[in-house]
Amino acid sequence: MRRNLLLSLIQKRFLQTSSSSFTVQFLVNSCGLPLQSALSVSKKFQIDENNLHKPQSVIQFLKSNDFKDTHIAKTIEKWPAVLHSRTEDTLKPKFDFFIKNGFAGQLLPQLIVSNPDVLRRHLGSHIKPFFEFLKPFYASNEEIVEAIRRAPWLLSIPLNGDMQLNTDFLIKEGVSIDRIAKLMQWQPRVMGQKHDKMVYAVAATKKLGVEPGDSMFVRVLAVLVIVSESTWRKRIEVMKSMGWSEGEVLCAFKRFPPLLTCSEEKIRGAMDFFFNTMELGRQSLITYPYFIGFSIDKRVRPRYNVMKVLESRKLIEGDWNIATPLTISEKKFLLNYVTKYADKAPDLLQIYGGSDKSKRTHSL
């Protein structure tokens, strides 16, 4: 009996290994997945080599809808169960609806790749009602398409009672339709939060002196919905421990709401560099709180180093405001402060970041 049990276990392990091996081969050869991704997918998803009709028909269906090989591979990497979908009964009606509502050509595969979860949503009880829900917030179908294209996870928000309650509540509080629309694009999950949490966040935002008609209202609101009160209180205490008053922290927060979503490590590291290396005063960070959100190693330090070299070599003279070199785009910074002085300071590119920056310069 023990021998039979051992044989059974060996056979089961062999079958599992064989199935996994076939799944990997299929994912690589038929779906275009890289080997490492295929191995990862095969640990949680199997394809029966004796029943290939569904996966083959799904691949063919995707190709017939302008999906390139890379689109197919990425979709399956994110949601391999799509290979078990029924093309005529499940996928086609959804694809037809999206195409009819503006997701034509490459917009459709781009949508699916960015959010394959939409294929799991029921057409009649979720996708169609959600399009109807969005209509009052946008002037045209094209704007709805653009909103979803920019925030594809919009279509994954549960269309529940809280969503409608939160929308009605914000409108009643005086938040304009266009700002609610922007909130749904910036932080789509905010609108699906529990209604009592939304009520609390609106009250807390108004308590800070930010009113529903203010341009920053929805940005502050989003942070107070997403971040728990205990967490953002801790962030305030961290900044107070570094010499800020609570009033200064809240002033900076209202100018740059993501401030209180930064980790304690991020806040301390940024403060240390700005105060001790750049010798900025606290008032500068209150005026430009978004500096704290910048990457010190990738953006602030390299740009500051370039500016100090230009200053020390008298290539720029007089007082200069660090806000300009820190906030302009990478392309403009390279043009205005690096390549512009290439003849007089050929080492600037190396100081700024070396070969990686060089590639960007040559592409300008």
PDB file of N, CA and C in Angstrom, residues 78-158:
ATOM      1  N   LYS A  78      -0.235  40.045 -17.200  1.00  0.00           N
ATOM      2  CA  LYS A  78      -0.992  40.685 -16.129  1.00  0.00           C
ATOM      3  C   LYS A  78      -2.217  39.874 -15.716  1.00  0.00           C
ATOM      4  N   TRP A  79      -2.864  39.236 -16.696  1.00  0.00           N
ATOM      5  CA  TRP A  79      -4.063  38.454 -16.379  1.00  0.00           C
ATOM      6  C   TRP A  79      -4.125  37.212 -17.274  1.00  0.00           C
ATOM      7  N   PRO A  80      -3.371  36.169 -16.910  1.00  0.00           N
ATOM      8  CA  PRO A  80      -3.315  34.964 -17.755  1.00  0.00           C
ATOM      9  C   PRO A  80      -4.654  34.275 -17.954  1.00  0.00           C
ATOM     10  N   ALA A  81      -5.587  34.448 -17.005  1.00  0.00           N
ATOM     11  CA  ALA A  81      -6.886  33.783 -17.120  1.00  0.00           C
ATOM     12  C   ALA A  81      -7.672  34.231 -18.338  1.00  0.00           C
ATOM     13  N   VAL A  82      -7.236  35.301 -19.007  1.00  0.00           N
ATOM     14  CA  VAL A  82      -7.917  35.725 -20.234  1.00  0.00           C
ATOM     15  C   VAL A  82      -7.894  34.607 -21.265  1.00  0.00           C
ATOM     16  N   LEU A  83      -6.893  33.740 -21.195  1.00  0.00           N
ATOM     17  CA  LEU A  83      -6.783  32.628 -22.151  1.00  0.00           C
ATOM     18  C   LEU A  83      -7.890  31.598 -21.976  1.00  0.00           C
ATOM     19  N   HIS A  84      -8.597  31.673 -20.854  1.00  0.00           N
ATOM     20  CA  HIS A  84      -9.715  30.758 -20.623  1.00  0.00           C
ATOM     21  C   HIS A  84     -11.060  31.411 -20.928  1.00  0.00           C
ATOM     22  N   SER A  85     -11.020  32.637 -21.468  1.00  0.00           N
ATOM     23  CA  SER A  85     -12.259  33.354 -21.767  1.00  0.00           C
ATOM     24  C   SER A  85     -12.942  32.809 -23.015  1.00  0.00           C
ATOM     25  N   ARG A  86     -14.244  32.999 -23.070  1.00  0.00           N
ATOM     26  CA  ARG A  86     -15.010  32.640 -24.273  1.00  0.00           C
ATOM     27  C   ARG A  86     -15.053  33.872 -25.171  1.00  0.00           C
ATOM     28  N   THR A  87     -14.554  33.731 -26.356  1.00  0.00           N
ATOM     29  CA  THR A  87     -14.421  34.903 -27.226  1.00  0.00           C
ATOM     30  C   THR A  87     -15.770  35.470 -27.661  1.00  0.00           C
ATOM     31  N   GLU A  88     -16.672  34.631 -28.112  1.00  0.00           N
ATOM     32  CA  GLU A  88     -17.939  35.117 -28.647  1.00  0.00           C
ATOM     33  C   GLU A  88     -18.882  35.624 -27.553  1.00  0.00           C
ATOM     34  N   ASP A  89     -18.935  34.909 -26.450  1.00  0.00           N
ATOM     35  CA  ASP A  89     -19.907  35.250 -25.395  1.00  0.00           C
ATOM     36  C   ASP A  89     -19.379  36.304 -24.423  1.00  0.00           C
ATOM     37  N   THR A  90     -18.062  36.337 -24.196  1.00  0.00           N
ATOM     38  CA  THR A  90     -17.504  37.205 -23.163  1.00  0.00           C
ATOM     39  C   THR A  90     -16.705  38.365 -23.723  1.00  0.00           C
ATOM     40  N   LEU A  91     -15.708  38.066 -24.538  1.00  0.00           N
ATOM     41  CA  LEU A  91     -14.808  39.125 -25.009  1.00  0.00           C
ATOM     42  C   LEU A  91     -15.427  39.990 -26.099  1.00  0.00           C
ATOM     43  N   LYS A  92     -16.040  39.378 -27.083  1.00  0.00           N
ATOM     44  CA  LYS A  92     -16.549  40.152 -28.228  1.00  0.00           C
ATOM     45  C   LYS A  92     -17.558  41.231 -27.833  1.00  0.00           C
ATOM     46  N   PRO A  93     -18.560  40.929 -26.997  1.00  0.00           N
ATOM     47  CA  PRO A  93     -19.505  42.005 -26.631  1.00  0.00           C
ATOM     48  C   PRO A  93     -18.818  43.202 -25.955  1.00  0.00           C
ATOM     49  N   LYS A  94     -17.815  42.922 -25.113  1.00  0.00           N
ATOM     50  CA  LYS A  94     -17.096  44.015 -24.446  1.00  0.00           C
ATOM     51  C   LYS A  94     -16.267  44.814 -25.452  1.00  0.00           C
ATOM     52  N   PHE A  95     -15.583  44.114 -26.325  1.00  0.00           N
ATOM     53  CA  PHE A  95     -14.777  44.796 -27.342  1.00  0.00           C
ATOM     54  C   PHE A  95     -15.663  45.635 -28.251  1.00  0.00           C
ATOM     55  N   ASP A  96     -16.805  45.074 -28.654  1.00  0.00           N
ATOM     56  CA  ASP A  96     -17.732  45.824 -29.516  1.00  0.00           C
ATOM     57  C   ASP A  96     -18.208  47.093 -28.819  1.00  0.00           C
ATOM     58  N   PHE A  97     -18.495  46.993 -27.521  1.00  0.00           N
ATOM     59  CA  PHE A  97     -18.961  48.160 -26.770  1.00  0.00           C
ATOM     60  C   PHE A  97     -17.873  49.228 -26.698  1.00  0.00           C
ATOM     61  N   PHE A  98     -16.644  48.828 -26.389  1.00  0.00           N
ATOM     62  CA  PHE A  98     -15.543  49.795 -26.293  1.00  0.00           C
ATOM     63  C   PHE A  98     -15.282  50.476 -27.639  1.00  0.00           C
ATOM     64  N   ILE A  99     -15.289  49.697 -28.701  1.00  0.00           N
ATOM     65  CA  ILE A  99     -15.049  50.267 -30.032  1.00  0.00           C
ATOM     66  C   ILE A  99     -16.159  51.254 -30.396  1.00  0.00           C
ATOM     67  N   LYS A 100     -17.405  50.860 -30.110  1.00  0.00           N
ATOM     68  CA  LYS A 100     -18.551  51.731 -30.411  1.00  0.00           C
ATOM     69  C   LYS A 100     -18.464  53.045 -29.641  1.00  0.00           C
ATOM     70  N   ASN A 101     -17.839  53.000 -28.443  1.00  0.00           N
ATOM     71  CA  ASN A 101     -17.772  54.180 -27.589  1.00  0.00           C
ATOM     72  C   ASN A 101     -16.431  54.899 -27.656  1.00  0.00           C
ATOM     73  N   GLY A 102     -15.701  54.682 -28.743  1.00  0.00           N
ATOM     74  CA  GLY A 102     -14.530  55.517 -29.002  1.00  0.00           C
ATOM     75  C   GLY A 102     -13.173  54.864 -28.884  1.00  0.00           C
ATOM     76  N   PHE A 103     -13.107  53.629 -28.408  1.00  0.00           N
ATOM     77  CA  PHE A 103     -11.806  52.969 -28.267  1.00  0.00           C
ATOM     78  C   PHE A 103     -11.488  52.186 -29.540  1.00  0.00           C
ATOM     79  N   ALA A 104     -11.276  52.945 -30.606  1.00  0.00           N
ATOM     80  CA  ALA A 104     -10.995  52.323 -31.898  1.00  0.00           C
ATOM     81  C   ALA A 104      -9.490  52.243 -32.124  1.00  0.00           C
ATOM     82  N   GLY A 105      -9.097  51.384 -33.078  1.00  0.00           N
ATOM     83  CA  GLY A 105      -7.679  51.270 -33.434  1.00  0.00           C
ATOM     84  C   GLY A 105      -6.840  50.833 -32.258  1.00  0.00           C
ATOM     85  N   GLN A 106      -5.695  51.512 -32.063  1.00  0.00           N
ATOM     86  CA  GLN A 106      -4.768  51.126 -31.005  1.00  0.00           C
ATOM     87  C   GLN A 106      -5.239  51.532 -29.612  1.00  0.00           C
ATOM     88  N   LEU A 107      -6.284  52.356 -29.517  1.00  0.00           N
ATOM     89  CA  LEU A 107      -6.781  52.745 -28.199  1.00  0.00           C
ATOM     90  C   LEU A 107      -7.305  51.541 -27.413  1.00  0.00           C
ATOM     91  N   LEU A 108      -7.902  50.571 -28.123  1.00  0.00           N
ATOM     92  CA  LEU A 108      -8.457  49.406 -27.435  1.00  0.00           C
ATOM     93  C   LEU A 108      -7.360  48.529 -26.821  1.00  0.00           C
ATOM     94  N   PRO A 109      -6.366  48.073 -27.606  1.00  0.00           N
ATOM     95  CA  PRO A 109      -5.308  47.277 -26.972  1.00  0.00           C
ATOM     96  C   PRO A 109      -4.565  48.042 -25.888  1.00  0.00           C
ATOM     97  N   GLN A 110      -4.390  49.340 -26.060  1.00  0.00           N
ATOM     98  CA  GLN A 110      -3.721  50.132 -25.021  1.00  0.00           C
ATOM     99  C   GLN A 110      -4.519  50.113 -23.726  1.00  0.00           C
ATOM    100  N   LEU A 111      -5.850  50.199 -23.843  1.00  0.00           N
ATOM    101  CA  LEU A 111      -6.711  50.156 -22.663  1.00  0.00           C
ATOM    102  C   LEU A 111      -6.590  48.806 -21.958  1.00  0.00           C
ATOM    103  N   ILE A 112      -6.695  47.731 -22.729  1.00  0.00           N
ATOM    104  CA  ILE A 112      -6.677  46.395 -22.140  1.00  0.00           C
ATOM    105  C   ILE A 112      -5.328  46.098 -21.502  1.00  0.00           C
ATOM    106  N   VAL A 113      -4.247  46.486 -22.150  1.00  0.00           N
ATOM    107  CA  VAL A 113      -2.912  46.244 -21.595  1.00  0.00           C
ATOM    108  C   VAL A 113      -2.731  47.018 -20.294  1.00  0.00           C
ATOM    109  N   SER A 114      -3.211  48.255 -20.263  1.00  0.00           N
ATOM    110  CA  SER A 114      -3.024  49.075 -19.069  1.00  0.00           C
ATOM    111  C   SER A 114      -3.906  48.611 -17.918  1.00  0.00           C
ATOM    112  N   ASN A 115      -5.042  47.983 -18.233  1.00  0.00           N
ATOM    113  CA  ASN A 115      -5.946  47.509 -17.184  1.00  0.00           C
ATOM    114  C   ASN A 115      -6.718  46.272 -17.649  1.00  0.00           C
ATOM    115  N   PRO A 116      -6.070  45.105 -17.688  1.00  0.00           N
ATOM    116  CA  PRO A 116      -6.768  43.883 -18.116  1.00  0.00           C
ATOM    117  C   PRO A 116      -7.935  43.523 -17.208  1.00  0.00           C
ATOM    118  N   ASP A 117      -7.928  44.077 -16.002  1.00  0.00           N
ATOM    119  CA  ASP A 117      -9.008  43.808 -15.052  1.00  0.00           C
ATOM    120  C   ASP A 117     -10.376  44.135 -15.640  1.00  0.00           C
ATOM    121  N   VAL A 118     -10.407  45.050 -16.606  1.00  0.00           N
ATOM    122  CA  VAL A 118     -11.689  45.445 -17.187  1.00  0.00           C
ATOM    123  C   VAL A 118     -12.358  44.259 -17.880  1.00  0.00           C
ATOM    124  N   LEU A 119     -11.565  43.301 -18.339  1.00  0.00           N
ATOM    125  CA  LEU A 119     -12.128  42.131 -19.012  1.00  0.00           C
ATOM    126  C   LEU A 119     -12.867  41.221 -18.036  1.00  0.00           C
ATOM    127  N   ARG A 120     -12.605  41.405 -16.745  1.00  0.00           N
ATOM    128  CA  ARG A 120     -13.301  40.605 -15.737  1.00  0.00           C
ATOM    129  C   ARG A 120     -14.611  41.255 -15.307  1.00  0.00           C
ATOM    130  N   ARG A 121     -14.792  42.521 -15.689  1.00  0.00           N
ATOM    131  CA  ARG A 121     -16.001  43.244 -15.291  1.00  0.00           C
ATOM    132  C   ARG A 121     -17.171  42.877 -16.200  1.00  0.00           C
ATOM    133  N   HIS A 122     -18.333  42.761 -15.608  1.00  0.00           N
ATOM    134  CA  HIS A 122     -19.525  42.391 -16.374  1.00  0.00           C
ATOM    135  C   HIS A 122     -19.971  43.578 -17.224  1.00  0.00           C
ATOM    136  N   LEU A 123     -20.266  43.311 -18.471  1.00  0.00           N
ATOM    137  CA  LEU A 123     -20.635  44.384 -19.397  1.00  0.00           C
ATOM    138  C   LEU A 123     -21.923  45.081 -18.975  1.00  0.00           C
ATOM    139  N   GLY A 124     -22.945  44.291 -18.655  1.00  0.00           N
ATOM    140  CA  GLY A 124     -24.242  44.881 -18.356  1.00  0.00           C
ATOM    141  C   GLY A 124     -24.348  45.513 -16.987  1.00  0.00           C
ATOM    142  N   SER A 125     -23.690  44.924 -15.984  1.00  0.00           N
ATOM    143  CA  SER A 125     -23.856  45.417 -14.613  1.00  0.00           C
ATOM    144  C   SER A 125     -22.747  46.364 -14.163  1.00  0.00           C
ATOM    145  N   HIS A 126     -21.665  46.472 -14.954  1.00  0.00           N
ATOM    146  CA  HIS A 126     -20.583  47.368 -14.536  1.00  0.00           C
ATOM    147  C   HIS A 126     -20.119  48.318 -15.642  1.00  0.00           C
ATOM    148  N   ILE A 127     -19.668  47.776 -16.768  1.00  0.00           N
ATOM    149  CA  ILE A 127     -19.035  48.624 -17.793  1.00  0.00           C
ATOM    150  C   ILE A 127     -20.014  49.641 -18.366  1.00  0.00           C
ATOM    151  N   LYS A 128     -21.170  49.170 -18.831  1.00  0.00           N
ATOM    152  CA  LYS A 128     -22.153  50.102 -19.392  1.00  0.00           C
ATOM    153  C   LYS A 128     -22.638  51.122 -18.362  1.00  0.00           C
ATOM    154  N   PRO A 129     -23.028  50.682 -17.150  1.00  0.00           N
ATOM    155  CA  PRO A 129     -23.457  51.668 -16.150  1.00  0.00           C
ATOM    156  C   PRO A 129     -22.359  52.669 -15.795  1.00  0.00           C
ATOM    157  N   PHE A 130     -21.103  52.223 -15.824  1.00  0.00           N
ATOM    158  CA  PHE A 130     -20.031  53.153 -15.466  1.00  0.00           C
ATOM    159  C   PHE A 130     -19.871  54.236 -16.532  1.00  0.00           C
ATOM    160  N   PHE A 131     -19.998  53.868 -17.796  1.00  0.00           N
ATOM    161  CA  PHE A 131     -19.971  54.878 -18.867  1.00  0.00           C
ATOM    162  C   PHE A 131     -21.097  55.876 -18.677  1.00  0.00           C
ATOM    163  N   GLU A 132     -22.271  55.381 -18.301  1.00  0.00           N
ATOM    164  CA  GLU A 132     -23.401  56.277 -18.055  1.00  0.00           C
ATOM    165  C   GLU A 132     -23.124  57.185 -16.861  1.00  0.00           C
ATOM    166  N   PHE A 133     -22.485  56.617 -15.839  1.00  0.00           N
ATOM    167  CA  PHE A 133     -22.149  57.387 -14.649  1.00  0.00           C
ATOM    168  C   PHE A 133     -21.198  58.538 -14.982  1.00  0.00           C
ATOM    169  N   LEU A 134     -20.261  58.308 -15.921  1.00  0.00           N
ATOM    170  CA  LEU A 134     -19.265  59.323 -16.262  1.00  0.00           C
ATOM    171  C   LEU A 134     -19.811  60.457 -17.133  1.00  0.00           C
ATOM    172  N   LYS A 135     -20.874  60.205 -17.859  1.00  0.00           N
ATOM    173  CA  LYS A 135     -21.368  61.180 -18.834  1.00  0.00           C
ATOM    174  C   LYS A 135     -21.625  62.581 -18.286  1.00  0.00           C
ATOM    175  N   PRO A 136     -22.220  62.724 -17.083  1.00  0.00           N
ATOM    176  CA  PRO A 136     -22.465  64.095 -16.596  1.00  0.00           C
ATOM    177  C   PRO A 136     -21.190  64.897 -16.314  1.00  0.00           C
ATOM    178  N   PHE A 137     -20.053  64.193 -16.177  1.00  0.00           N
ATOM    179  CA  PHE A 137     -18.813  64.872 -15.802  1.00  0.00           C
ATOM    180  C   PHE A 137     -17.990  65.331 -17.000  1.00  0.00           C
ATOM    181  N   TYR A 138     -18.351  64.880 -18.174  1.00  0.00           N
ATOM    182  CA  TYR A 138     -17.561  65.204 -19.362  1.00  0.00           C
ATOM    183  C   TYR A 138     -18.475  65.698 -20.478  1.00  0.00           C
ATOM    184  N   ALA A 139     -17.935  66.625 -21.253  1.00  0.00           N
ATOM    185  CA  ALA A 139     -18.750  67.295 -22.274  1.00  0.00           C
ATOM    186  C   ALA A 139     -19.027  66.414 -23.484  1.00  0.00           C
ATOM    187  N   SER A 140     -18.210  65.410 -23.714  1.00  0.00           N
ATOM    188  CA  SER A 140     -18.382  64.576 -24.914  1.00  0.00           C
ATOM    189  C   SER A 140     -17.860  63.175 -24.660  1.00  0.00           C
ATOM    190  N   ASN A 141     -18.197  62.279 -25.565  1.00  0.00           N
ATOM    191  CA  ASN A 141     -17.706  60.909 -25.484  1.00  0.00           C
ATOM    192  C   ASN A 141     -16.194  60.883 -25.619  1.00  0.00           C
ATOM    193  N   GLU A 142     -15.650  61.788 -26.441  1.00  0.00           N
ATOM    194  CA  GLU A 142     -14.196  61.868 -26.631  1.00  0.00           C
ATOM    195  C   GLU A 142     -13.500  62.193 -25.312  1.00  0.00           C
ATOM    196  N   GLU A 143     -14.121  63.058 -24.495  1.00  0.00           N
ATOM    197  CA  GLU A 143     -13.530  63.401 -23.202  1.00  0.00           C
ATOM    198  C   GLU A 143     -13.580  62.214 -22.241  1.00  0.00           C
ATOM    199  N   ILE A 144     -14.627  61.407 -22.333  1.00  0.00           N
ATOM    200  CA  ILE A 144     -14.715  60.203 -21.502  1.00  0.00           C
ATOM    201  C   ILE A 144     -13.598  59.235 -21.879  1.00  0.00           C
ATOM    202  N   VAL A 145     -13.402  59.055 -23.172  1.00  0.00           N
ATOM    203  CA  VAL A 145     -12.331  58.176 -23.654  1.00  0.00           C
ATOM    204  C   VAL A 145     -10.980  58.672 -23.159  1.00  0.00           C
ATOM    205  N   GLU A 146     -10.756  59.979 -23.250  1.00  0.00           N
ATOM    206  CA  GLU A 146      -9.489  60.550 -22.815  1.00  0.00           C
ATOM    207  C   GLU A 146      -9.301  60.374 -21.306  1.00  0.00           C
ATOM    208  N   ALA A 147     -10.375  60.543 -20.552  1.00  0.00           N
ATOM    209  CA  ALA A 147     -10.296  60.367 -19.095  1.00  0.00           C
ATOM    210  C   ALA A 147      -9.917  58.935 -18.742  1.00  0.00           C
ATOM    211  N   ILE A 148     -10.548  57.975 -19.407  1.00  0.00           N
ATOM    212  CA  ILE A 148     -10.250  56.568 -19.140  1.00  0.00           C
ATOM    213  C   ILE A 148      -8.851  56.219 -19.634  1.00  0.00           C
ATOM    214  N   ARG A 149      -8.455  56.815 -20.753  1.00  0.00           N
ATOM    215  CA  ARG A 149      -7.113  56.553 -21.272  1.00  0.00           C
ATOM    216  C   ARG A 149      -6.044  57.033 -20.286  1.00  0.00           C
ATOM    217  N   ARG A 150      -6.288  58.186 -19.667  1.00  0.00           N
ATOM    218  CA  ARG A 150      -5.335  58.737 -18.707  1.00  0.00           C
ATOM    219  C   ARG A 150      -5.382  57.995 -17.367  1.00  0.00           C
ATOM    220  N   ALA A 151      -6.552  57.479 -17.007  1.00  0.00           N
ATOM    221  CA  ALA A 151      -6.708  56.770 -15.733  1.00  0.00           C
ATOM    222  C   ALA A 151      -7.501  55.491 -15.967  1.00  0.00           C
ATOM    223  N   PRO A 152      -6.883  54.483 -16.602  1.00  0.00           N
ATOM    224  CA  PRO A 152      -7.619  53.257 -16.969  1.00  0.00           C
ATOM    225  C   PRO A 152      -8.229  52.525 -15.783  1.00  0.00           C
ATOM    226  N   TRP A 153      -7.691  52.752 -14.576  1.00  0.00           N
ATOM    227  CA  TRP A 153      -8.256  52.074 -13.409  1.00  0.00           C
ATOM    228  C   TRP A 153      -9.595  52.652 -12.986  1.00  0.00           C
ATOM    229  N   LEU A 154     -10.018  53.733 -13.635  1.00  0.00           N
ATOM    230  CA  LEU A 154     -11.372  54.231 -13.408  1.00  0.00           C
ATOM    231  C   LEU A 154     -12.390  53.110 -13.566  1.00  0.00           C
ATOM    232  N   LEU A 155     -12.179  52.279 -14.592  1.00  0.00           N
ATOM    233  CA  LEU A 155     -13.150  51.230 -14.911  1.00  0.00           C
ATOM    234  C   LEU A 155     -13.116  50.071 -13.923  1.00  0.00           C
ATOM    235  N   SER A 156     -12.192  50.109 -12.963  1.00  0.00           N
ATOM    236  CA  SER A 156     -12.131  49.056 -11.951  1.00  0.00           C
ATOM    237  C   SER A 156     -12.780  49.470 -10.643  1.00  0.00           C
ATOM    238  N   ILE A 157     -13.182  50.741 -10.557  1.00  0.00           N
ATOM    239  CA  ILE A 157     -13.828  51.206  -9.328  1.00  0.00           C
ATOM    240  C   ILE A 157     -15.193  50.537  -9.190  1.00  0.00           C
ATOM    241  N   PRO A 158     -15.479  49.937  -8.047  1.00  0.00           N
ATOM    242  CA  PRO A 158     -16.811  49.349  -7.855  1.00  0.00           C
ATOM    243  C   PRO A 158     -17.882  50.434  -7.951  1.00  0.00           C
TER     244      PRO A 158
END
